[in-house]
PDB file of C-alpha atoms in Angstrom:
ATOM      1  CA  ASP A  27       8.495 -15.547  -7.147  1.00  0.00           C
ATOM      2  CA  VAL A  28       5.477 -14.822  -4.963  1.00  0.00           C
ATOM      3  CA  LYS A  29       2.705 -13.013  -6.675  1.00  0.00           C
ATOM      4  CA  VAL A  30      -0.505 -11.101  -6.313  1.00  0.00           C
ATOM      5  CA  THR A  31      -2.337 -10.950  -9.593  1.00  0.00           C
ATOM      6  CA  GLN A  32      -5.065  -8.494 -10.448  1.00  0.00           C
ATOM      7  CA  SER A  33      -7.140  -9.579 -13.373  1.00  0.00           C
ATOM      8  CA  SER A  34      -7.151  -6.292 -15.306  1.00  0.00           C
ATOM      9  CA  ARG A  35      -4.697  -3.407 -15.629  1.00  0.00           C
ATOM     10  CA  TYR A  36      -7.241  -1.052 -17.191  1.00  0.00           C
ATOM     11  CA  LEU A  37     -11.036  -1.102 -17.134  1.00  0.00           C
ATOM     12  CA  VAL A  38     -13.632   1.271 -18.513  1.00  0.00           C
ATOM     13  CA  LYS A  39     -17.174   0.826 -17.248  1.00  0.00           C
ATOM     14  CA  ARG A  40     -20.413   2.730 -17.532  1.00  0.00           C
ATOM     15  CA  THR A  41     -22.232   4.404 -14.662  1.00  0.00           C
ATOM     16  CA  GLY A  42     -24.610   1.970 -12.982  1.00  0.00           C
ATOM     17  CA  GLU A  43     -22.780  -1.162 -14.075  1.00  0.00           C
ATOM     18  CA  LYS A  44     -21.841  -3.851 -11.571  1.00  0.00           C
ATOM     19  CA  VAL A  45     -18.069  -4.196 -11.614  1.00  0.00           C
ATOM     20  CA  PHE A  46     -15.941  -7.070 -10.358  1.00  0.00           C
ATOM     21  CA  LEU A  47     -12.250  -6.621  -9.628  1.00  0.00           C
ATOM     22  CA  GLU A  48     -10.449  -9.894  -9.051  1.00  0.00           C
ATOM     23  CA  CYS A  49      -7.299 -10.531  -7.038  1.00  0.00           C
ATOM     24  CA  VAL A  50      -5.455 -13.829  -6.629  1.00  0.00           C
ATOM     25  CA  GLN A  51      -2.422 -14.581  -4.469  1.00  0.00           C
ATOM     26  CA  ASP A  52      -0.223 -17.671  -4.511  1.00  0.00           C
ATOM     27  CA  MET A  53       1.423 -17.295  -1.087  1.00  0.00           C
ATOM     28  CA  ASP A  54      -1.235 -18.971   1.077  1.00  0.00           C
ATOM     29  CA  HIS A  55      -1.636 -15.689   2.952  1.00  0.00           C
ATOM     30  CA  GLU A  56      -4.612 -15.323   5.234  1.00  0.00           C
ATOM     31  CA  ASN A  57      -4.840 -11.533   5.062  1.00  0.00           C
ATOM     32  CA  MET A  58      -5.932  -9.716   1.928  1.00  0.00           C
ATOM     33  CA  PHE A  59      -6.727  -6.061   1.349  1.00  0.00           C
ATOM     34  CA  TRP A  60      -8.296  -3.727  -1.170  1.00  0.00           C
ATOM     35  CA  TYR A  61      -7.151  -0.093  -1.379  1.00  0.00           C
ATOM     36  CA  ARG A  62      -7.942   2.720  -3.706  1.00  0.00           C
ATOM     37  CA  GLN A  63      -5.363   5.346  -4.546  1.00  0.00           C
ATOM     38  CA  ASP A  64      -6.222   8.886  -5.605  1.00  0.00           C
ATOM     39  CA  PRO A  65      -3.965  11.919  -6.117  1.00  0.00           C
ATOM     40  CA  GLY A  66      -3.662  13.923  -2.925  1.00  0.00           C
ATOM     41  CA  LEU A  67      -5.488  11.301  -0.867  1.00  0.00           C
ATOM     42  CA  GLY A  68      -2.932   8.503  -0.746  1.00  0.00           C
ATOM     43  CA  LEU A  69      -4.012   4.910  -0.238  1.00  0.00           C
ATOM     44  CA  ARG A  70      -7.333   4.374   1.464  1.00  0.00           C
ATOM     45  CA  LEU A  71      -8.466   0.998   2.743  1.00  0.00           C
ATOM     46  CA  ILE A  72     -11.798  -0.188   1.367  1.00  0.00           C
ATOM     47  CA  TYR A  73     -12.150  -3.717   2.778  1.00  0.00           C
ATOM     48  CA  PHE A  74      -9.938  -6.433   4.148  1.00  0.00           C
ATOM     49  CA  SER A  75     -10.228 -10.093   5.012  1.00  0.00           C
ATOM     50  CA  TYR A  76      -8.529 -12.268   7.615  1.00  0.00           C
ATOM     51  CA  ASP A  77      -9.725 -15.586   6.310  1.00  0.00           C
ATOM     52  CA  VAL A  78     -12.066 -17.301   3.941  1.00  0.00           C
ATOM     53  CA  LYS A  79     -15.596 -15.928   4.148  1.00  0.00           C
ATOM     54  CA  MET A  80     -14.484 -13.252   6.591  1.00  0.00           C
ATOM     55  CA  LYS A  81     -14.485  -9.557   5.739  1.00  0.00           C
ATOM     56  CA  GLU A  82     -13.993  -6.306   7.579  1.00  0.00           C
ATOM     57  CA  LYS A  83     -14.838  -2.771   6.512  1.00  0.00           C
ATOM     58  CA  GLY A  84     -11.983  -0.403   6.008  1.00  0.00           C
ATOM     59  CA  ASP A  85     -12.118   3.363   5.986  1.00  0.00           C
ATOM     60  CA  ILE A  86     -14.228   3.857   2.858  1.00  0.00           C
ATOM     61  CA  PRO A  87     -16.476   0.814   2.296  1.00  0.00           C
ATOM     62  CA  GLU A  88     -19.518   2.694   0.973  1.00  0.00           C
ATOM     63  CA  GLY A  89     -20.492   1.624  -2.515  1.00  0.00           C
ATOM     64  CA  TYR A  90     -18.321  -1.500  -2.371  1.00  0.00           C
ATOM     65  CA  SER A  91     -18.626  -5.082  -1.255  1.00  0.00           C
ATOM     66  CA  VAL A  92     -16.194  -8.002  -1.249  1.00  0.00           C
ATOM     67  CA  SER A  93     -16.183 -11.743  -1.585  1.00  0.00           C
ATOM     68  CA  ARG A  94     -13.683 -14.295  -0.315  1.00  0.00           C
ATOM     69  CA  GLU A  95     -14.893 -17.784  -1.109  1.00  0.00           C
ATOM     70  CA  LYS A  96     -11.398 -19.244  -1.427  1.00  0.00           C
ATOM     71  CA  LYS A  97      -8.253 -18.343   0.458  1.00  0.00           C
ATOM     72  CA  GLU A  98      -6.344 -17.287  -2.625  1.00  0.00           C
ATOM     73  CA  ARG A  99      -9.017 -15.040  -4.147  1.00  0.00           C
ATOM     74  CA  PHE A 100     -10.400 -11.736  -2.893  1.00  0.00           C
ATOM     75  CA  SER A 101     -12.886  -9.927  -5.101  1.00  0.00           C
ATOM     76  CA  LEU A 102     -13.969  -6.309  -4.895  1.00  0.00           C
ATOM     77  CA  ILE A 103     -17.455  -5.513  -6.174  1.00  0.00           C
ATOM     78  CA  LEU A 104     -18.795  -2.137  -7.154  1.00  0.00           C
ATOM     79  CA  GLU A 105     -22.531  -2.695  -6.870  1.00  0.00           C
ATOM     80  CA  SER A 106     -23.473   0.252  -9.115  1.00  0.00           C
ATOM     81  CA  ALA A 107     -20.453   2.044 -10.473  1.00  0.00           C
ATOM     82  CA  SER A 108     -20.353   5.813 -10.206  1.00  0.00           C
ATOM     83  CA  THR A 109     -17.935   8.365 -11.654  1.00  0.00           C
ATOM     84  CA  ASN A 110     -16.495   9.094  -8.203  1.00  0.00           C
ATOM     85  CA  GLN A 111     -15.251   5.512  -8.124  1.00  0.00           C
ATOM     86  CA  THR A 112     -12.850   6.235 -10.947  1.00  0.00           C
ATOM     87  CA  SER A 113      -9.526   5.415  -9.331  1.00  0.00           C
ATOM     88  CA  MET A 114      -6.528   3.106  -9.117  1.00  0.00           C
ATOM     89  CA  TYR A 115      -7.442  -0.034  -7.168  1.00  0.00           C
ATOM     90  CA  LEU A 116      -4.706  -1.960  -5.417  1.00  0.00           C
ATOM     91  CA  CYS A 117      -4.977  -5.434  -3.946  1.00  0.00           C
ATOM     92  CA  ALA A 118      -2.479  -6.736  -1.406  1.00  0.00           C
ATOM     93  CA  SER A 119      -1.901  -9.798   0.701  1.00  0.00           C
ATOM     94  CA  ARG A 120       0.079 -10.227   3.861  1.00  0.00           C
ATOM     95  CA  GLY A 121       1.676 -13.000   5.824  1.00  0.00           C
ATOM     96  CA  HIS A 122       2.516 -12.338   9.435  1.00  0.00           C
ATOM     97  CA  PRO A 123       4.426 -10.400  10.516  1.00  0.00           C
ATOM     98  CA  GLY A 124       5.828  -9.181   7.223  1.00  0.00           C
ATOM     99  CA  GLY A 125       4.996  -6.549   4.689  1.00  0.00           C
ATOM    100  CA  TYR A 126       2.339  -6.454   2.036  1.00  0.00           C
ATOM    101  CA  THR A 127       2.727  -7.876  -1.414  1.00  0.00           C
ATOM    102  CA  PHE A 128       0.785  -5.750  -3.870  1.00  0.00           C
ATOM    103  CA  GLY A 129      -0.672  -6.501  -7.240  1.00  0.00           C
ATOM    104  CA  SER A 130       0.075  -4.254 -10.201  1.00  0.00           C
ATOM    105  CA  GLY A 131      -3.158  -2.325  -9.766  1.00  0.00           C
ATOM    106  CA  THR A 132      -6.312  -1.824 -11.815  1.00  0.00           C
ATOM    107  CA  ARG A 133      -6.993   1.612 -13.181  1.00  0.00           C
ATOM    108  CA  LEU A 134     -10.784   1.875 -13.373  1.00  0.00           C
ATOM    109  CA  THR A 135     -12.530   4.609 -15.280  1.00  0.00           C
ATOM    110  CA  VAL A 136     -16.285   4.994 -14.868  1.00  0.00           C
ATOM    111  CA  VAL A 137     -17.925   7.026 -17.632  1.00  0.00           C
TER     112      VAL A 137
ATOM    113  CA  SER B 230      -6.525  11.265   9.730  1.00  0.00           C
ATOM    114  CA  GLN B 231      -3.292  10.160   8.106  1.00  0.00           C
ATOM    115  CA  GLN B 232      -1.193   7.977  10.358  1.00  0.00           C
ATOM    116  CA  GLY B 233       1.946   8.296   8.304  1.00  0.00           C
ATOM    117  CA  GLU B 234       2.860  11.618   6.769  1.00  0.00           C
ATOM    118  CA  GLU B 235       5.858  11.894   4.514  1.00  0.00           C
ATOM    119  CA  ASP B 236       8.043  14.909   4.126  1.00  0.00           C
ATOM    120  CA  PRO B 237       8.884  16.337   1.667  1.00  0.00           C
ATOM    121  CA  GLN B 238       6.045  15.741  -0.758  1.00  0.00           C
ATOM    122  CA  ALA B 239       8.478  15.962  -3.654  1.00  0.00           C
ATOM    123  CA  LEU B 240      12.254  15.760  -3.919  1.00  0.00           C
ATOM    124  CA  SER B 241      14.464  16.268  -6.971  1.00  0.00           C
ATOM    125  CA  ILE B 242      18.161  15.394  -6.859  1.00  0.00           C
ATOM    126  CA  GLN B 243      21.037  14.562  -9.171  1.00  0.00           C
ATOM    127  CA  GLU B 244      22.270  11.039  -9.762  1.00  0.00           C
ATOM    128  CA  GLY B 245      24.876  10.070  -7.176  1.00  0.00           C
ATOM    129  CA  GLU B 246      23.435  12.271  -4.439  1.00  0.00           C
ATOM    130  CA  ASN B 247      21.741  10.926  -1.330  1.00  0.00           C
ATOM    131  CA  ALA B 248      17.985  11.222  -0.854  1.00  0.00           C
ATOM    132  CA  THR B 249      16.367  11.504   2.553  1.00  0.00           C
ATOM    133  CA  MET B 250      12.650  11.169   3.133  1.00  0.00           C
ATOM    134  CA  ASN B 251      10.916  11.542   6.472  1.00  0.00           C
ATOM    135  CA  CYS B 252       7.765  10.072   7.946  1.00  0.00           C
ATOM    136  CA  SER B 253       5.858  11.112  11.035  1.00  0.00           C
ATOM    137  CA  TYR B 254       3.042   9.219  12.690  1.00  0.00           C
ATOM    138  CA  LYS B 255       0.655   9.744  15.553  1.00  0.00           C
ATOM    139  CA  THR B 256      -0.035   6.521  17.451  1.00  0.00           C
ATOM    140  CA  SER B 257       2.009   3.683  18.930  1.00  0.00           C
ATOM    141  CA  ILE B 258       3.236   1.199  16.393  1.00  0.00           C
ATOM    142  CA  ASN B 259       4.367  -2.396  16.186  1.00  0.00           C
ATOM    143  CA  ASN B 260       6.508  -1.741  13.148  1.00  0.00           C
ATOM    144  CA  LEU B 261       6.961   0.740  10.319  1.00  0.00           C
ATOM    145  CA  GLN B 262       7.493  -0.149   6.694  1.00  0.00           C
ATOM    146  CA  TRP B 263       8.652   1.648   3.574  1.00  0.00           C
ATOM    147  CA  TYR B 264       7.347   0.975   0.100  1.00  0.00           C
ATOM    148  CA  ARG B 265       8.210   2.151  -3.372  1.00  0.00           C
ATOM    149  CA  GLN B 266       5.806   2.709  -6.259  1.00  0.00           C
ATOM    150  CA  ASN B 267       6.795   3.222  -9.854  1.00  0.00           C
ATOM    151  CA  SER B 268       4.368   5.306 -11.852  1.00  0.00           C
ATOM    152  CA  GLY B 269       1.087   3.498 -12.482  1.00  0.00           C
ATOM    153  CA  ARG B 270       2.168   0.297 -10.751  1.00  0.00           C
ATOM    154  CA  GLY B 271       1.619  -1.454  -7.442  1.00  0.00           C
ATOM    155  CA  LEU B 272       3.705  -0.811  -4.362  1.00  0.00           C
ATOM    156  CA  VAL B 273       6.808  -2.839  -3.588  1.00  0.00           C
ATOM    157  CA  HIS B 274       7.881  -3.564  -0.028  1.00  0.00           C
ATOM    158  CA  LEU B 275      11.372  -2.214   0.701  1.00  0.00           C
ATOM    159  CA  ILE B 276      12.098  -2.604   4.381  1.00  0.00           C
ATOM    160  CA  LEU B 277      10.444  -3.175   7.757  1.00  0.00           C
ATOM    161  CA  ILE B 278      11.720  -1.798  11.040  1.00  0.00           C
ATOM    162  CA  ARG B 279      10.297  -2.971  14.337  1.00  0.00           C
ATOM    163  CA  SER B 280       9.443  -0.639  17.184  1.00  0.00           C
ATOM    164  CA  ASN B 281      12.382  -1.905  19.249  1.00  0.00           C
ATOM    165  CA  GLU B 282      14.881  -1.229  16.456  1.00  0.00           C
ATOM    166  CA  ARG B 283      16.533   2.113  15.820  1.00  0.00           C
ATOM    167  CA  GLU B 284      18.247   1.560  12.497  1.00  0.00           C
ATOM    168  CA  LYS B 285      18.168  -0.934   9.673  1.00  0.00           C
ATOM    169  CA  HIS B 286      20.099  -1.300   6.415  1.00  0.00           C
ATOM    170  CA  SER B 287      19.319  -3.006   3.156  1.00  0.00           C
ATOM    171  CA  GLY B 288      21.734  -2.405   0.300  1.00  0.00           C
ATOM    172  CA  ARG B 289      21.695   1.343  -0.428  1.00  0.00           C
ATOM    173  CA  LEU B 290      18.747   1.877   1.925  1.00  0.00           C
ATOM    174  CA  ARG B 291      19.054   3.001   5.505  1.00  0.00           C
ATOM    175  CA  VAL B 292      16.005   3.407   7.719  1.00  0.00           C
ATOM    176  CA  THR B 293      15.935   4.962  11.155  1.00  0.00           C
ATOM    177  CA  LEU B 294      13.122   4.957  13.672  1.00  0.00           C
ATOM    178  CA  ASP B 295      12.679   7.271  16.642  1.00  0.00           C
ATOM    179  CA  THR B 296       9.644   6.114  18.595  1.00  0.00           C
ATOM    180  CA  SER B 297       9.965   8.962  21.098  1.00  0.00           C
ATOM    181  CA  LYS B 298       9.496  11.456  18.259  1.00  0.00           C
ATOM    182  CA  LYS B 299       7.163   9.155  16.324  1.00  0.00           C
ATOM    183  CA  SER B 300       9.249   9.593  13.206  1.00  0.00           C
ATOM    184  CA  SER B 301      11.246   7.588  10.694  1.00  0.00           C
ATOM    185  CA  SER B 302      13.558   8.437   7.849  1.00  0.00           C
ATOM    186  CA  LEU B 303      14.534   6.613   4.680  1.00  0.00           C
ATOM    187  CA  LEU B 304      17.941   7.362   3.207  1.00  0.00           C
ATOM    188  CA  ILE B 305      18.848   6.220  -0.283  1.00  0.00           C
ATOM    189  CA  THR B 306      22.564   6.558  -0.880  1.00  0.00           C
ATOM    190  CA  ALA B 307      24.271   7.076  -4.237  1.00  0.00           C
ATOM    191  CA  SER B 308      20.961   7.512  -5.998  1.00  0.00           C
ATOM    192  CA  ARG B 309      20.343   6.335  -9.555  1.00  0.00           C
ATOM    193  CA  ALA B 310      17.862   7.462 -12.182  1.00  0.00           C
ATOM    194  CA  ALA B 311      16.101   4.116 -11.660  1.00  0.00           C
ATOM    195  CA  ASP B 312      15.317   5.164  -8.070  1.00  0.00           C
ATOM    196  CA  THR B 313      12.808   7.669  -9.460  1.00  0.00           C
ATOM    197  CA  ALA B 314       9.494   6.650  -7.868  1.00  0.00           C
ATOM    198  CA  SER B 315       7.090   7.487  -5.061  1.00  0.00           C
ATOM    199  CA  TYR B 316       8.047   6.302  -1.600  1.00  0.00           C
ATOM    200  CA  PHE B 317       5.512   5.574   1.118  1.00  0.00           C
ATOM    201  CA  CYS B 318       5.808   4.854   4.783  1.00  0.00           C
ATOM    202  CA  ALA B 319       3.211   2.611   6.393  1.00  0.00           C
ATOM    203  CA  THR B 320       2.582   1.984  10.065  1.00  0.00           C
ATOM    204  CA  ASP B 321       1.423  -1.224  11.682  1.00  0.00           C
ATOM    205  CA  ALA B 322      -0.216  -0.674  15.053  1.00  0.00           C
ATOM    206  CA  GLY B 323      -0.425  -4.414  15.659  1.00  0.00           C
ATOM    207  CA  ARG B 324      -3.495  -6.064  17.125  1.00  0.00           C
ATOM    208  CA  ALA B 325      -5.051  -2.689  17.947  1.00  0.00           C
ATOM    209  CA  SER B 326      -5.477  -2.060  14.229  1.00  0.00           C
ATOM    210  CA  GLY B 327      -6.189  -5.607  13.177  1.00  0.00           C
ATOM    211  CA  SER B 328      -2.710  -5.785  11.695  1.00  0.00           C
ATOM    212  CA  ARG B 329      -3.708  -3.491   8.873  1.00  0.00           C
ATOM    213  CA  LEU B 330      -1.245  -0.943   7.562  1.00  0.00           C
ATOM    214  CA  THR B 331      -1.946   2.754   7.304  1.00  0.00           C
ATOM    215  CA  PHE B 332      -0.126   4.565   4.509  1.00  0.00           C
ATOM    216  CA  GLY B 333       1.014   8.121   4.162  1.00  0.00           C
ATOM    217  CA  GLU B 334       0.594  10.139   0.989  1.00  0.00           C
ATOM    218  CA  GLY B 335       4.122   9.531  -0.205  1.00  0.00           C
ATOM    219  CA  THR B 336       7.191  11.407  -1.371  1.00  0.00           C
ATOM    220  CA  GLN B 337       7.771  11.714  -5.107  1.00  0.00           C
ATOM    221  CA  LEU B 338      11.499  11.291  -5.727  1.00  0.00           C
ATOM    222  CA  THR B 339      13.004  12.340  -9.043  1.00  0.00           C
ATOM    223  CA  VAL B 340      16.632  11.443  -9.711  1.00  0.00           C
ATOM    224  CA  ASN B 341      18.016  13.368 -12.661  1.00  0.00           C
ATOM    225  CA  PRO B 342      20.724  11.684 -14.755  1.00  0.00           C
TER     226      PRO B 342
END
């Protein structure tokens, strides 16, 4: 079964910490995405990547960065976590021209 | 602005009834997709309908697409309690959007046993 794996289901971090959210896919997909999901706001795209070492800003990239050193791994980095980054983070990958395969999500709480 | 907007925001039905959810969008699309999300989990891809298709079936799911009205509907027939979840439509505008999907805010479906 094809999979997208997010390293943590739940995380609690302190304000100002640097936070790494990891995502790994085993489908050899070129496209990978990071979304955050908040009540009333739906899914909002943070960053995406078409290929290794390539990245594109989504709709809400401020306060985040990404890394894609290998095709299967796409990392989301919160440079200095803030309370307004408390959210559910969803990673997805996509082969063309199909749908997304999502990971199970990481619920991040910043205190 | 939201590309896909689902209607209704919440729907509560009895087991065995049909559930219909609607999605409207604003721009031209390459395809439209529906996803399901169980509480606190990731989204699961249900079905994809291309812009040149009008209707598609998958098991108890039926999706229609009307590109002239920029709308789609998802019908779940003979619903079960296990169908309780949030359902999202997502639009793919093709190369114009870099093949990224834009999601609506979802419809929360509750199927009562």
